[in-house]
Amino acid sequence: MIYVGIDVAKDKHDCFAMNSDGEILIEKLTITNNSDGFETLYNSLISFSTSLDNIKVGLEATGHYSDNILNFLNKNGFNTYLINPLQTNLYVKGQSLRKTKTDKLDAHIIATMLISDNLKPYIPVSYHITELKSLTRHRFRLVKENSKFKTSLVRLVDIVFPEFPKIVSSVAQKSSLALLYELPNAKKIAECNLTHLTHLLSDSSYKHFGKDKAIEIRELARKSIGLNSDSISFELKQTISIIQFLQNQIDELDKRIKEILLEMDTPILSIPGISFKLAGTIIAEIGDISRFDSPAKLLAFAGLDPSIYQSGKFFSTHSVMVKRGSKYLRFALINAARMVCMNDATFNNFKDKKLSEGKHYRVTLGHVAKKLVRVIFYLLKTNNKYEASKVA
């Protein structure tokens, strides 16, 4: 058997290969991150064995840098192993007390881990899951970015019309954005024609707001202590434009995510309270459920498992959440737990039970999320729909 370790980087990859007897076949091979480099690697590996079953190739999961070479290796039939960098780091610490790190050493370590560790081979995910992962992570980043601009929006409104947030449910709602974009300070709102102001509010709020609201806002604007600044008003208009643009992009993403999930017909959507957005992230991050032998392993992958500390006669009774693994999956599960409690009596009763035990609300949500993981594991394994009566 031939073991190959690849240290992945942006522009080049360092490779190391050895056989089962410990004989070094490739001490260091540096390939460029392009088709010529990949071809060089392929020719080097098949020169040692014509049977690809005798070659194991390992590389670290280094974000998007490993995507292309991993795809190349899988397409060409190699047995690939995607290793968590945390595993590699702990393995290195266990081998030596010296603080040494080089690309050559990393490749060597990965090849050694293939021999000594019981690693599971990488299983390429389906087209739908690959698409979902890309879309849901892109959505996560856009929502995070949009939140930053909404925070800036609140700051700017506090300067030009500080009384406004008190009479609307949100300064980021559609009607508020439409009003503030056209009339970006209290002075302009105070001077606006009442009929025009009424139409502006009515059209942007789907007729929820009318003349009464227009009068209330205008009267408040006339008494406002807000700063009449052209530069702040200009910044406010640009901030609103960015928020509206990002929201349109998010809405388009939501449509595409929904289309893919409907094609997949996933049983997760049968759980009350789990929307297409949350289901998309959960499915995308879990990937192939066959990778997990038990709900406990799925729980650990999400970073929702409790930490354990014991030394001598001491055993910690205060265990915090590990928070390793997929932050996207953890975020989706915690939010899904909250929504499921609002829509399903079984989960809500479980939440109330934990709260009655004196647990903090956030701790309780963690317990609900763990219970939800067990349900999701079962549904994906059996492809059955959710039934509240079967949830213990």
Coordinates of C-alpha atoms in Angstrom, one line a residue:
M1 CA 0.0 0.0 0.0
I2 CA 1.2 3.5 -0.9
Y3 CA 0.4 6.4 1.4
V4 CA 0.5 10.0 0.0
G5 CA 0.3 13.2 2.1
I6 CA -0.5 16.5 0.4
D7 CA 0.0 19.8 2.2
V8 CA -2.4 22.2 0.4
A9 CA -1.8 25.9 -0.2
K10 CA -3.1 28.6 -2.5
D11 CA -0.6 28.4 -5.4
K12 CA 1.2 25.1 -4.8
H13 CA 0.9 21.8 -3.0
D14 CA 3.7 19.8 -1.4
C15 CA 3.5 16.0 -1.6
F16 CA 5.1 13.2 0.3
A17 CA 4.7 9.4 -0.4
M18 CA 5.8 6.2 1.4
N19 CA 4.9 2.6 1.3
S20 CA 3.8 0.2 4.0
D21 CA 7.4 -0.7 4.9
G22 CA 8.2 2.9 5.6
E23 CA 10.3 3.3 2.5
I24 CA 10.1 6.9 1.2
L25 CA 9.0 7.1 -2.4
I26 CA 8.6 10.8 -2.7
E27 CA 10.4 12.9 -0.2
K28 CA 9.2 16.2 -1.5
L29 CA 7.3 17.0 -4.7
T30 CA 6.0 20.5 -5.1
I31 CA 3.2 20.9 -7.7
T32 CA 1.6 24.0 -9.0
N33 CA -2.1 24.5 -8.4
N34 CA -3.1 24.0 -12.1
S35 CA -3.7 21.3 -14.6
D36 CA 0.0 20.8 -15.3
G37 CA 0.7 20.3 -11.6
F38 CA -2.2 17.9 -11.2
E39 CA -1.0 15.9 -14.2
T40 CA 2.6 15.7 -12.7
L41 CA 1.1 14.3 -9.5
Y42 CA -1.0 11.8 -11.3
N43 CA 1.9 10.5 -13.3
S44 CA 4.1 10.3 -10.3
L45 CA 1.6 8.3 -8.3
I46 CA 0.7 5.7 -11.0
S47 CA 4.4 5.1 -11.6
F48 CA 4.4 3.3 -8.2
S49 CA 1.3 1.2 -8.7
T50 CA -1.0 0.6 -11.6
S51 CA -3.8 -0.3 -9.2
L52 CA -5.3 2.8 -7.7
D53 CA -6.8 0.7 -4.9
N54 CA -3.2 0.4 -3.5
I55 CA -2.9 4.2 -3.2
K56 CA -4.3 6.3 -0.3
V57 CA -4.1 10.1 -0.6
G58 CA -4.7 12.3 2.4
L59 CA -5.0 16.1 2.6
E60 CA -6.2 18.6 5.1
A61 CA -9.6 20.3 4.9
T62 CA -8.3 23.8 4.2
G63 CA -11.4 25.5 3.0
H64 CA -11.7 26.2 -0.7
Y65 CA -8.0 25.7 -1.4
S66 CA -8.4 21.9 -1.3
D67 CA -11.6 21.8 -3.4
N68 CA -10.0 21.6 -6.9
I69 CA -7.3 19.0 -6.1
L70 CA -9.7 16.9 -4.1
N71 CA -12.1 16.9 -7.1
F72 CA -9.3 15.9 -9.4
L73 CA -8.2 13.0 -7.3
N74 CA -11.8 11.7 -6.9
K75 CA -12.5 12.0 -10.6
N76 CA -9.4 9.9 -11.4
G77 CA -10.4 7.2 -8.9
F78 CA -8.0 7.7 -6.0
N79 CA -8.9 6.8 -2.5
T80 CA -8.9 10.1 -0.8
Y81 CA -9.0 11.1 2.9
L82 CA -10.0 14.6 4.0
I83 CA -8.4 15.3 7.5
N84 CA -9.5 17.9 10.0
P85 CA -6.5 20.3 10.6
L86 CA -7.2 19.9 14.3
Q87 CA -6.4 16.2 14.1
T88 CA -3.2 16.9 12.3
N89 CA -2.2 19.5 14.9
L90 CA -2.9 17.2 17.8
Y91 CA -1.0 14.4 16.1
V92 CA 2.1 16.5 15.6
K93 CA 2.0 17.6 19.3
G94 CA 1.8 13.9 20.3
Q95 CA 4.9 13.0 18.2
S96 CA 7.3 15.8 19.4
L97 CA 7.6 18.6 21.9
R98 CA 9.5 20.7 19.4
K99 CA 7.6 23.5 17.7
T100 CA 8.3 22.8 14.1
K101 CA 6.1 23.4 11.1
T102 CA 7.0 23.2 7.4
D103 CA 5.0 22.3 4.3
K104 CA 7.3 19.2 3.8
L105 CA 6.7 18.1 7.4
D106 CA 3.0 18.6 7.2
A107 CA 2.8 16.4 4.1
H108 CA 4.9 13.7 5.8
I109 CA 2.6 13.8 8.9
I110 CA -0.5 13.4 6.8
A111 CA 1.0 10.3 5.1
T112 CA 2.0 8.9 8.5
M113 CA -1.6 9.5 9.8
L114 CA -3.0 7.4 6.9
I115 CA -1.0 4.4 8.2
S116 CA -1.5 4.8 11.9
D117 CA -5.0 6.4 12.2
N118 CA -8.3 4.7 11.5
L119 CA -9.5 7.4 9.1
K120 CA -12.6 7.2 7.0
P121 CA -12.3 7.8 3.3
Y122 CA -13.8 10.9 1.8
I123 CA -17.2 10.3 0.2
P124 CA -18.0 12.8 -2.6
V125 CA -21.4 14.4 -1.9
S126 CA -24.2 14.7 -4.4
Y127 CA -24.8 17.5 -6.8
H128 CA -27.7 18.9 -4.8
I129 CA -25.7 19.0 -1.5
T130 CA -22.7 20.6 -3.2
E131 CA -25.0 23.3 -4.6
L132 CA -26.8 23.8 -1.3
K133 CA -23.5 24.2 0.6
S134 CA -22.3 26.9 -1.8
L135 CA -25.6 28.7 -1.7
T136 CA -26.3 28.5 2.0
R137 CA -22.8 29.6 3.0
H138 CA -23.0 32.5 0.5
R139 CA -26.4 33.4 2.1
F140 CA -24.8 33.3 5.6
R141 CA -22.2 35.8 4.5
L142 CA -24.7 38.1 2.9
V143 CA -27.0 38.1 5.9
K144 CA -24.0 38.9 8.2
E145 CA -22.9 41.7 5.9
N146 CA -26.5 43.1 5.7
S147 CA -26.6 43.1 9.5
K148 CA -23.6 45.4 9.7
F149 CA -25.3 47.9 7.4
K150 CA -28.5 47.7 9.4
T151 CA -26.5 48.6 12.4
S152 CA -25.0 51.6 10.5
L153 CA -28.6 52.5 9.5
V154 CA -29.7 52.8 13.1
R155 CA -26.7 54.9 13.9
L156 CA -27.4 57.4 11.1
V157 CA -31.2 57.6 11.9
D158 CA -30.2 58.4 15.5
I159 CA -28.4 61.4 14.1
V160 CA -30.8 62.8 11.6
F161 CA -34.2 61.8 13.1
P162 CA -33.6 60.2 16.6
E163 CA -37.4 60.1 17.4
F164 CA -38.3 58.0 14.4
P165 CA -37.4 54.5 15.8
K166 CA -39.9 55.0 18.6
I167 CA -42.9 55.1 16.3
V168 CA -42.0 52.2 13.9
S169 CA -41.4 48.5 14.6
S170 CA -38.1 48.6 12.7
V171 CA -36.1 51.3 10.9
A172 CA -35.0 48.5 8.5
Q173 CA -38.6 47.5 7.4
K174 CA -39.5 48.2 3.8
S175 CA -41.7 51.3 4.5
S176 CA -39.1 52.9 6.7
L177 CA -36.4 52.4 4.1
A178 CA -38.5 53.9 1.4
L179 CA -39.4 56.9 3.5
L180 CA -35.8 57.6 4.6
Y181 CA -34.3 57.1 1.2
E182 CA -36.5 59.8 -0.3
L183 CA -36.6 62.0 2.7
P184 CA -33.3 61.3 4.5
N185 CA -33.6 63.7 7.5
A186 CA -36.3 65.2 9.8
K187 CA -36.2 68.6 8.0
K188 CA -37.2 67.1 4.7
I189 CA -39.9 65.0 6.2
A190 CA -41.3 68.0 8.1
E191 CA -41.5 70.0 4.9
C192 CA -43.0 67.2 2.8
N193 CA -46.5 67.5 1.4
L194 CA -48.9 65.4 3.4
T195 CA -50.6 63.8 0.4
H196 CA -47.2 62.8 -1.0
L197 CA -46.0 61.5 2.4
T198 CA -49.2 59.5 2.8
H199 CA -48.9 57.9 -0.7
L200 CA -45.2 57.1 0.0
L201 CA -46.0 55.3 3.2
S202 CA -49.1 53.6 1.9
D203 CA -47.3 52.2 -1.3
S204 CA -44.3 51.0 0.6
S205 CA -46.2 49.3 3.4
Y206 CA -48.8 47.6 1.2
K207 CA -51.4 50.1 2.5
H208 CA -50.7 49.2 6.1
F209 CA -49.9 52.8 6.9
G210 CA -52.1 55.7 5.8
K211 CA -52.8 59.4 6.5
D212 CA -52.8 59.0 10.3
K213 CA -49.3 57.6 10.3
A214 CA -48.1 60.2 7.9
I215 CA -49.4 63.0 10.2
E216 CA -47.8 61.4 13.2
I217 CA -44.4 61.1 11.5
R218 CA -44.5 64.6 10.1
E219 CA -45.5 66.2 13.4
L220 CA -42.7 64.3 15.1
A221 CA -40.2 65.5 12.4
R222 CA -41.2 69.1 13.0
K223 CA -40.2 68.8 16.7
S224 CA -37.1 66.7 16.0
I225 CA -33.7 67.5 17.4
G226 CA -32.1 65.7 14.5
L227 CA -29.1 67.1 12.7
N228 CA -29.8 68.5 9.2
S229 CA -26.6 67.4 7.5
D230 CA -26.2 66.8 3.8
S231 CA -23.3 64.5 4.2
I232 CA -25.0 62.3 6.8
S233 CA -28.2 62.3 4.7
F234 CA -26.1 61.2 1.7
E235 CA -24.5 58.4 3.7
L236 CA -27.9 57.3 4.9
K237 CA -29.2 57.1 1.3
Q238 CA -26.2 55.0 0.2
T239 CA -26.6 52.7 3.3
I240 CA -30.2 52.1 2.4
S241 CA -29.3 51.3 -1.2
I242 CA -26.8 48.7 -0.1
I243 CA -29.3 47.1 2.4
Q244 CA -32.0 46.9 -0.4
F245 CA -29.5 45.5 -2.8
L246 CA -28.3 42.8 -0.4
Q247 CA -31.8 41.9 0.6
N248 CA -32.7 41.4 -3.1
Q249 CA -29.7 39.1 -3.4
I250 CA -30.7 37.2 -0.3
D251 CA -34.3 36.8 -1.7
E252 CA -32.9 35.4 -5.0
L253 CA -30.8 32.9 -3.0
D254 CA -33.8 31.8 -1.0
K255 CA -35.7 31.0 -4.2
R256 CA -32.8 28.9 -5.5
I257 CA -32.4 27.1 -2.1
K258 CA -36.1 26.3 -2.1
E259 CA -36.0 24.9 -5.6
I260 CA -33.2 22.5 -4.7
L261 CA -34.8 21.3 -1.5
L262 CA -38.1 20.6 -3.3
E263 CA -36.2 18.5 -5.8
M264 CA -34.5 16.6 -3.0
D265 CA -37.8 16.1 -1.1
T266 CA -35.9 15.9 2.2
P267 CA -37.8 14.6 5.3
I268 CA -36.3 17.4 7.4
L269 CA -38.9 19.8 6.0
S270 CA -41.6 17.7 7.7
I271 CA -40.4 18.9 11.1
P272 CA -42.7 21.8 12.2
G273 CA -40.9 25.1 12.3
I274 CA -38.0 24.2 10.1
S275 CA -38.0 26.5 7.1
F276 CA -36.4 26.0 3.7
K277 CA -33.5 28.3 4.8
L278 CA -32.7 26.3 7.9
A279 CA -33.3 23.0 6.2
G280 CA -30.9 24.0 3.4
T281 CA -28.1 24.8 5.8
I282 CA -28.6 21.6 7.9
I283 CA -28.7 19.4 4.8
A284 CA -25.7 21.1 3.2
E285 CA -23.5 20.9 6.3
I286 CA -24.4 17.3 7.2
G287 CA -23.8 16.1 3.7
D288 CA -24.0 12.4 3.3
I289 CA -25.6 11.0 6.5
S290 CA -23.8 7.7 6.0
R291 CA -20.7 9.5 7.3
F292 CA -22.1 9.3 10.8
D293 CA -22.7 6.1 12.7
S294 CA -24.7 7.6 15.5
P295 CA -26.4 10.8 16.6
A296 CA -23.5 11.4 19.0
K297 CA -21.1 11.7 16.1
L298 CA -23.4 14.1 14.3
L299 CA -23.7 16.1 17.5
A300 CA -19.9 16.3 17.8
F301 CA -19.6 17.4 14.2
A302 CA -21.9 20.3 15.0
G303 CA -19.9 21.2 18.1
L304 CA -23.0 20.8 20.3
D305 CA -21.5 18.0 22.5
P306 CA -20.5 19.0 26.1
S307 CA -16.9 19.2 27.1
I308 CA -15.7 16.7 29.7
Y309 CA -13.0 17.4 32.4
Q310 CA -11.9 14.8 35.0
S311 CA -8.7 14.6 36.9
G312 CA -8.0 12.3 39.9
K313 CA -11.1 12.5 42.1
F314 CA -12.3 15.7 40.5
F315 CA -15.1 15.5 37.9
S316 CA -16.4 18.8 36.5
T317 CA -20.2 19.1 36.8
H318 CA -20.2 22.4 34.8
S319 CA -19.7 21.3 31.1
V320 CA -19.6 24.0 28.4
M321 CA -20.5 23.4 24.8
V322 CA -17.4 22.3 22.7
K323 CA -18.2 24.6 19.8
R324 CA -16.0 22.8 17.4
G325 CA -17.1 21.6 14.0
S326 CA -19.3 23.4 11.5
K327 CA -20.3 26.8 12.9
Y328 CA -22.9 27.0 10.1
L329 CA -24.6 23.8 11.2
R330 CA -24.5 24.8 14.9
F331 CA -26.1 28.2 14.1
A332 CA -28.8 26.6 12.0
L333 CA -29.6 23.9 14.7
I334 CA -29.9 26.4 17.5
N335 CA -32.2 28.6 15.5
A336 CA -34.2 25.6 14.3
A337 CA -34.5 24.5 18.0
R338 CA -36.1 27.8 18.8
M339 CA -38.5 27.7 15.9
V340 CA -39.5 24.0 16.4
C341 CA -40.4 24.8 20.0
M342 CA -42.8 27.5 18.8
N343 CA -44.5 25.0 16.4
D344 CA -44.4 21.6 18.0
A345 CA -45.9 20.7 21.4
T346 CA -43.5 17.8 22.0
F347 CA -40.4 20.0 21.7
N348 CA -42.1 22.8 23.5
N349 CA -42.9 20.6 26.5
F350 CA -39.3 19.4 26.5
K351 CA -38.1 23.0 26.6
D352 CA -40.5 23.9 29.4
K353 CA -39.2 20.8 31.4
K354 CA -35.6 22.0 31.1
L355 CA -36.6 25.6 32.1
S356 CA -38.4 24.2 35.1
E357 CA -35.2 22.5 36.2
G358 CA -33.6 26.0 36.5
K359 CA -31.6 25.9 33.3
H360 CA -30.9 29.2 31.5
Y361 CA -32.9 29.8 28.3
R362 CA -29.7 29.5 26.1
V363 CA -28.7 26.3 27.9
T364 CA -32.2 25.0 27.3
L365 CA -32.0 25.7 23.6
G366 CA -28.8 23.7 23.5
H367 CA -30.6 20.7 25.0
V368 CA -33.5 21.1 22.5
A369 CA -30.9 21.3 19.7
K370 CA -29.4 18.0 20.8
K371 CA -32.8 16.4 20.8
L372 CA -33.4 17.8 17.4
V373 CA -30.1 16.3 16.1
R374 CA -31.3 12.9 17.2
V375 CA -34.6 13.3 15.3
I376 CA -32.8 14.6 12.2
F377 CA -30.4 11.7 12.3
Y378 CA -33.2 9.2 12.4
L379 CA -35.2 11.0 9.6
L380 CA -32.2 11.1 7.3
K381 CA -31.2 7.5 8.0
T382 CA -34.7 6.1 7.4
N383 CA -36.1 8.8 5.0
N384 CA -39.3 8.9 7.1
K385 CA -41.4 11.9 7.7
Y386 CA -41.6 13.5 11.2
E387 CA -44.2 12.1 13.6
A388 CA -44.5 13.8 17.0
S389 CA -45.9 10.7 18.6
K390 CA -42.5 8.8 17.9
V391 CA -40.4 11.5 19.5
A392 CA -39.5 10.4 23.1

